[in-house]
CSV table of C-alpha atoms in Angstrom, one decimal:
chain,number,residue,atom,x,y,z
A,1,MET,CA,-3.8,-12.0,22.5
A,2,ASN,CA,-4.3,-12.5,18.8
A,3,LYS,CA,-7.9,-13.7,19.0
A,4,LYS,CA,-9.5,-13.9,15.6
A,5,SER,CA,-13.2,-13.9,15.0
A,6,SER,CA,-15.0,-17.0,13.7
A,7,LEU,CA,-16.1,-14.9,10.7
A,8,LEU,CA,-12.5,-14.3,9.7
A,9,LEU,CA,-11.5,-17.9,10.3
A,10,ASN,CA,-14.4,-19.2,8.3
A,11,SER,CA,-13.9,-16.6,5.5
A,12,ASN,CA,-10.1,-17.1,5.2
A,13,PRO,CA,-9.3,-20.6,6.6
A,14,VAL,CA,-6.0,-20.8,4.7
A,15,TYR,CA,-4.2,-17.6,5.9
A,16,LYS,CA,-6.5,-16.7,8.8
A,17,LYS,CA,-5.9,-13.0,8.3
A,18,ILE,CA,-7.3,-9.9,6.7
A,19,PRO,CA,-8.1,-8.5,4.2
A,20,VAL,CA,-11.2,-10.4,3.2
A,21,LEU,CA,-14.0,-9.0,1.1
A,22,LEU,CA,-17.3,-10.7,1.5
A,23,HIS,CA,-19.6,-10.3,-1.5
A,24,HIS,CA,-22.9,-12.1,-1.7
A,25,GLY,CA,-21.6,-14.3,1.2
A,26,LYS,CA,-18.5,-15.4,-0.7
A,27,PRO,CA,-15.0,-14.5,0.6
A,28,ILE,CA,-12.3,-13.0,-1.6
A,29,ILE,CA,-8.9,-12.9,0.1
A,30,GLU,CA,-5.7,-11.0,-0.4
A,31,SER,CA,-5.5,-7.4,-1.4
A,32,LEU,CA,-4.5,-7.8,-5.1
A,33,PHE,CA,-7.2,-10.4,-5.7
A,34,ILE,CA,-9.8,-8.2,-4.0
A,35,ILE,CA,-8.9,-5.2,-6.1
A,36,GLU,CA,-9.0,-7.3,-9.3
A,37,TYR,CA,-12.4,-8.7,-8.2
A,38,ILE,CA,-13.7,-5.2,-7.7
A,39,TYR,CA,-12.4,-4.2,-11.1
A,40,GLU,CA,-14.1,-7.1,-12.8
A,41,THR,CA,-17.3,-6.8,-10.8
A,42,TRP,CA,-18.0,-3.1,-10.9
A,43,LYS,CA,-17.0,-2.0,-14.4
A,44,ASP,CA,-18.6,1.5,-14.3
A,45,ASN,CA,-15.6,2.8,-12.4
A,46,PRO,CA,-12.6,1.1,-13.9
A,47,ILE,CA,-9.4,1.1,-11.8
A,48,LEU,CA,-7.2,-0.5,-14.5
A,49,PRO,CA,-6.5,1.1,-17.9
A,50,THR,CA,-8.6,0.0,-20.8
A,51,ASP,CA,-5.6,-0.5,-23.0
A,52,PRO,CA,-4.2,-4.1,-22.6
A,53,TYR,CA,-0.6,-3.0,-22.6
A,54,GLU,CA,-1.2,-0.3,-20.0
A,55,ARG,CA,-3.2,-2.7,-17.9
A,56,ALA,CA,-0.4,-5.3,-18.0
A,57,MET,CA,2.1,-2.6,-17.1
A,58,ALA,CA,-0.1,-1.4,-14.2
A,59,ARG,CA,-0.2,-5.0,-12.9
A,60,PHE,CA,3.6,-5.5,-13.4
A,61,TRP,CA,4.4,-2.3,-11.4
A,62,THR,CA,1.8,-3.1,-8.8
A,63,ASN,CA,3.3,-6.5,-8.2
A,64,LEU,CA,6.9,-5.2,-8.2
A,65,ILE,CA,6.2,-2.3,-5.9
A,66,ASP,CA,4.1,-4.5,-3.5
A,67,GLN,CA,6.9,-7.1,-3.3
A,68,MET,CA,9.8,-4.7,-3.1
A,69,LEU,CA,8.4,-2.2,-0.7
A,70,HIS,CA,6.4,-4.6,1.4
A,71,GLU,CA,9.3,-6.9,1.9
A,72,GLY,CA,11.8,-4.1,2.1
A,73,VAL,CA,10.0,-2.3,4.9
A,74,ARG,CA,9.6,-5.6,6.7
A,75,ARG,CA,13.3,-6.1,6.4
A,76,VAL,CA,14.0,-2.6,7.7
A,77,LEU,CA,11.8,-3.1,10.7
A,78,SER,CA,13.3,-6.5,11.5
A,79,SER,CA,16.9,-5.3,11.0
A,80,VAL,CA,18.7,-4.8,14.3
A,81,GLU,CA,21.1,-2.0,13.5
A,82,GLY,CA,24.2,-0.8,11.7
A,83,LYS,CA,25.2,-2.0,8.3
A,84,GLN,CA,22.2,-4.3,7.8
A,85,ILE,CA,19.6,-1.7,8.4
A,86,GLN,CA,21.4,0.8,6.2
A,87,THR,CA,21.5,-1.8,3.4
A,88,GLU,CA,17.8,-2.4,3.7
A,89,ILE,CA,17.0,1.3,3.8
A,90,LYS,CA,19.1,1.9,0.6
A,91,LYS,CA,17.1,-0.9,-1.2
A,92,VAL,CA,13.8,0.7,-0.1
A,93,SER,CA,15.1,4.2,-1.0
A,94,ASP,CA,16.0,2.9,-4.5
A,95,VAL,CA,12.5,1.7,-5.1
A,96,MET,CA,11.0,4.9,-3.8
A,97,GLU,CA,13.2,6.8,-6.3
A,98,MET,CA,11.7,4.6,-9.1
A,99,VAL,CA,8.2,5.1,-7.9
A,100,GLU,CA,8.8,8.9,-7.6
A,101,GLY,CA,9.8,8.9,-11.3
A,102,MET,CA,6.6,7.2,-12.3
A,103,LEU,CA,4.6,10.3,-11.2
A,104,LYS,CA,6.3,12.8,-13.4
A,105,GLY,CA,3.7,14.9,-15.1
A,106,LYS,CA,0.8,13.0,-13.4
A,107,LYS,CA,-1.6,13.7,-10.6
A,108,PHE,CA,-2.0,9.9,-9.9
A,109,PHE,CA,-0.1,6.9,-11.2
A,110,GLY,CA,-2.9,6.3,-13.7
A,111,GLY,CA,-3.2,9.9,-14.8
A,112,GLU,CA,-6.1,12.1,-13.5
A,113,LYS,CA,-8.0,9.5,-11.5
A,114,ILE,CA,-7.1,7.1,-8.8
A,115,GLY,CA,-6.4,3.7,-10.2
A,116,PHE,CA,-5.1,0.2,-9.5
A,117,LEU,CA,-1.5,1.3,-8.7
A,118,ASP,CA,-2.7,4.2,-6.5
A,119,ILE,CA,-4.8,1.8,-4.4
A,120,ILE,CA,-1.9,-0.7,-4.0
A,121,PHE,CA,0.7,2.0,-3.2
A,122,GLY,CA,-1.8,3.9,-1.0
A,123,TRP,CA,-1.6,1.5,1.9
A,124,ILE,CA,2.2,1.6,1.7
A,125,ALA,CA,2.2,5.4,1.9
A,126,ILE,CA,-0.1,5.3,4.9
A,127,TRP,CA,2.5,3.4,6.8
A,128,PHE,CA,5.3,5.7,5.6
A,129,SER,CA,3.7,8.9,6.8
A,130,ALA,CA,1.0,9.7,9.3
A,131,VAL,CA,-2.2,11.6,9.1
A,132,ASP,CA,-2.1,15.4,9.4
A,133,ASP,CA,1.8,15.8,9.3
A,134,VAL,CA,2.4,13.7,12.4
A,135,ALA,CA,5.7,11.8,12.1
A,136,GLY,CA,5.4,8.6,9.9
A,137,VAL,CA,4.6,5.3,11.4
A,138,VAL,CA,7.6,3.5,9.9
A,139,ASP,CA,9.7,6.5,10.6
A,140,GLU,CA,8.8,6.5,14.3
A,141,VAL,CA,9.4,2.8,14.7
A,142,ALA,CA,12.6,2.4,12.8
A,143,GLY,CA,14.0,5.9,13.3
A,144,VAL,CA,14.2,6.5,9.5
A,145,GLN,CA,12.3,8.6,7.0
A,146,LEU,CA,11.3,6.5,4.0
A,147,LEU,CA,8.9,9.0,2.5
A,148,ASN,CA,11.1,12.1,2.6
A,149,PRO,CA,9.3,15.2,1.2
A,150,ASP,CA,12.6,16.7,0.1
A,151,LYS,CA,13.7,13.6,-1.8
A,152,HIS,CA,10.2,12.6,-2.9
A,153,PRO,CA,8.2,15.8,-3.6
A,154,LEU,CA,6.0,14.1,-6.2
A,155,LEU,CA,5.2,11.2,-3.9
A,156,GLN,CA,4.4,13.7,-1.1
A,157,ASN,CA,2.1,15.6,-3.4
A,158,TRP,CA,0.5,12.4,-4.6
A,159,GLU,CA,0.0,11.2,-1.0
A,160,ASN,CA,-1.7,14.5,-0.1
A,161,LYS,CA,-4.1,14.2,-3.1
A,162,PHE,CA,-4.8,10.5,-2.4
A,163,ARG,CA,-5.7,11.3,1.3
A,164,GLU,CA,-8.1,14.0,0.1
A,165,PHE,CA,-10.5,11.4,-1.2
A,166,LEU,CA,-13.4,10.9,1.2
A,167,VAL,CA,-13.3,7.1,1.0
A,168,VAL,CA,-9.5,7.2,1.8
A,169,LYS,CA,-9.9,9.8,4.5
A,170,ASP,CA,-12.8,7.9,6.2
A,171,SER,CA,-10.9,4.6,6.2
A,172,LEU,CA,-7.6,5.7,7.7
A,173,TYR,CA,-6.6,3.9,10.9
A,174,PRO,CA,-5.5,6.1,13.8
A,175,THR,CA,-1.7,6.7,13.6
A,176,GLU,CA,-1.2,5.9,17.3
A,177,LYS,CA,-2.7,2.4,16.8
A,178,LEU,CA,-0.6,1.8,13.7
A,179,VAL,CA,2.5,2.7,15.6
A,180,ARG,CA,1.5,0.5,18.5
A,181,PHE,CA,0.7,-2.5,16.2
A,182,THR,CA,4.0,-2.1,14.3
A,183,VAL,CA,6.1,-1.9,17.5
A,184,ASN,CA,4.4,-5.0,18.9
A,185,HIS,CA,4.8,-7.0,15.6
A,186,SER,CA,8.2,-6.1,14.3
């Protein structure tokens, strides 16, 4: 049922899960560490700000958003109903409002180019809404709309621009499979 390849098990024997980046035969595990490794290895296209304060703030917001939204959405999906699910939706909604505010006057979180925070938030947004205006993955599963275009127009605009990048567009997983995975694992 959850058969994992020997390559994955050998590359990530601790967590036994993806993501894993193999570079020169050496595995780097966990999303944040992979992105930092990419930043430190390929300096020609920096994804973090050059200013130390701005770089620290990008890491802070990335960590906070990753923790609050990742865990929040997990709690929404695992909540049965009623008051509990409404409480969890409110918590996620509050974070979404904060993230919306971070985009005021910007194309991307880092300014004019995709950066560290865009990459981290990008995977969350993919789960919040589906490709080509199909109802969102999390929305379909939990019966809620976490990325509401009326409440979050800046995030909706950001997501559209983010999805336009070829590397993002080419790596999107089919919505139907994301829905099926989420239903089976929530």
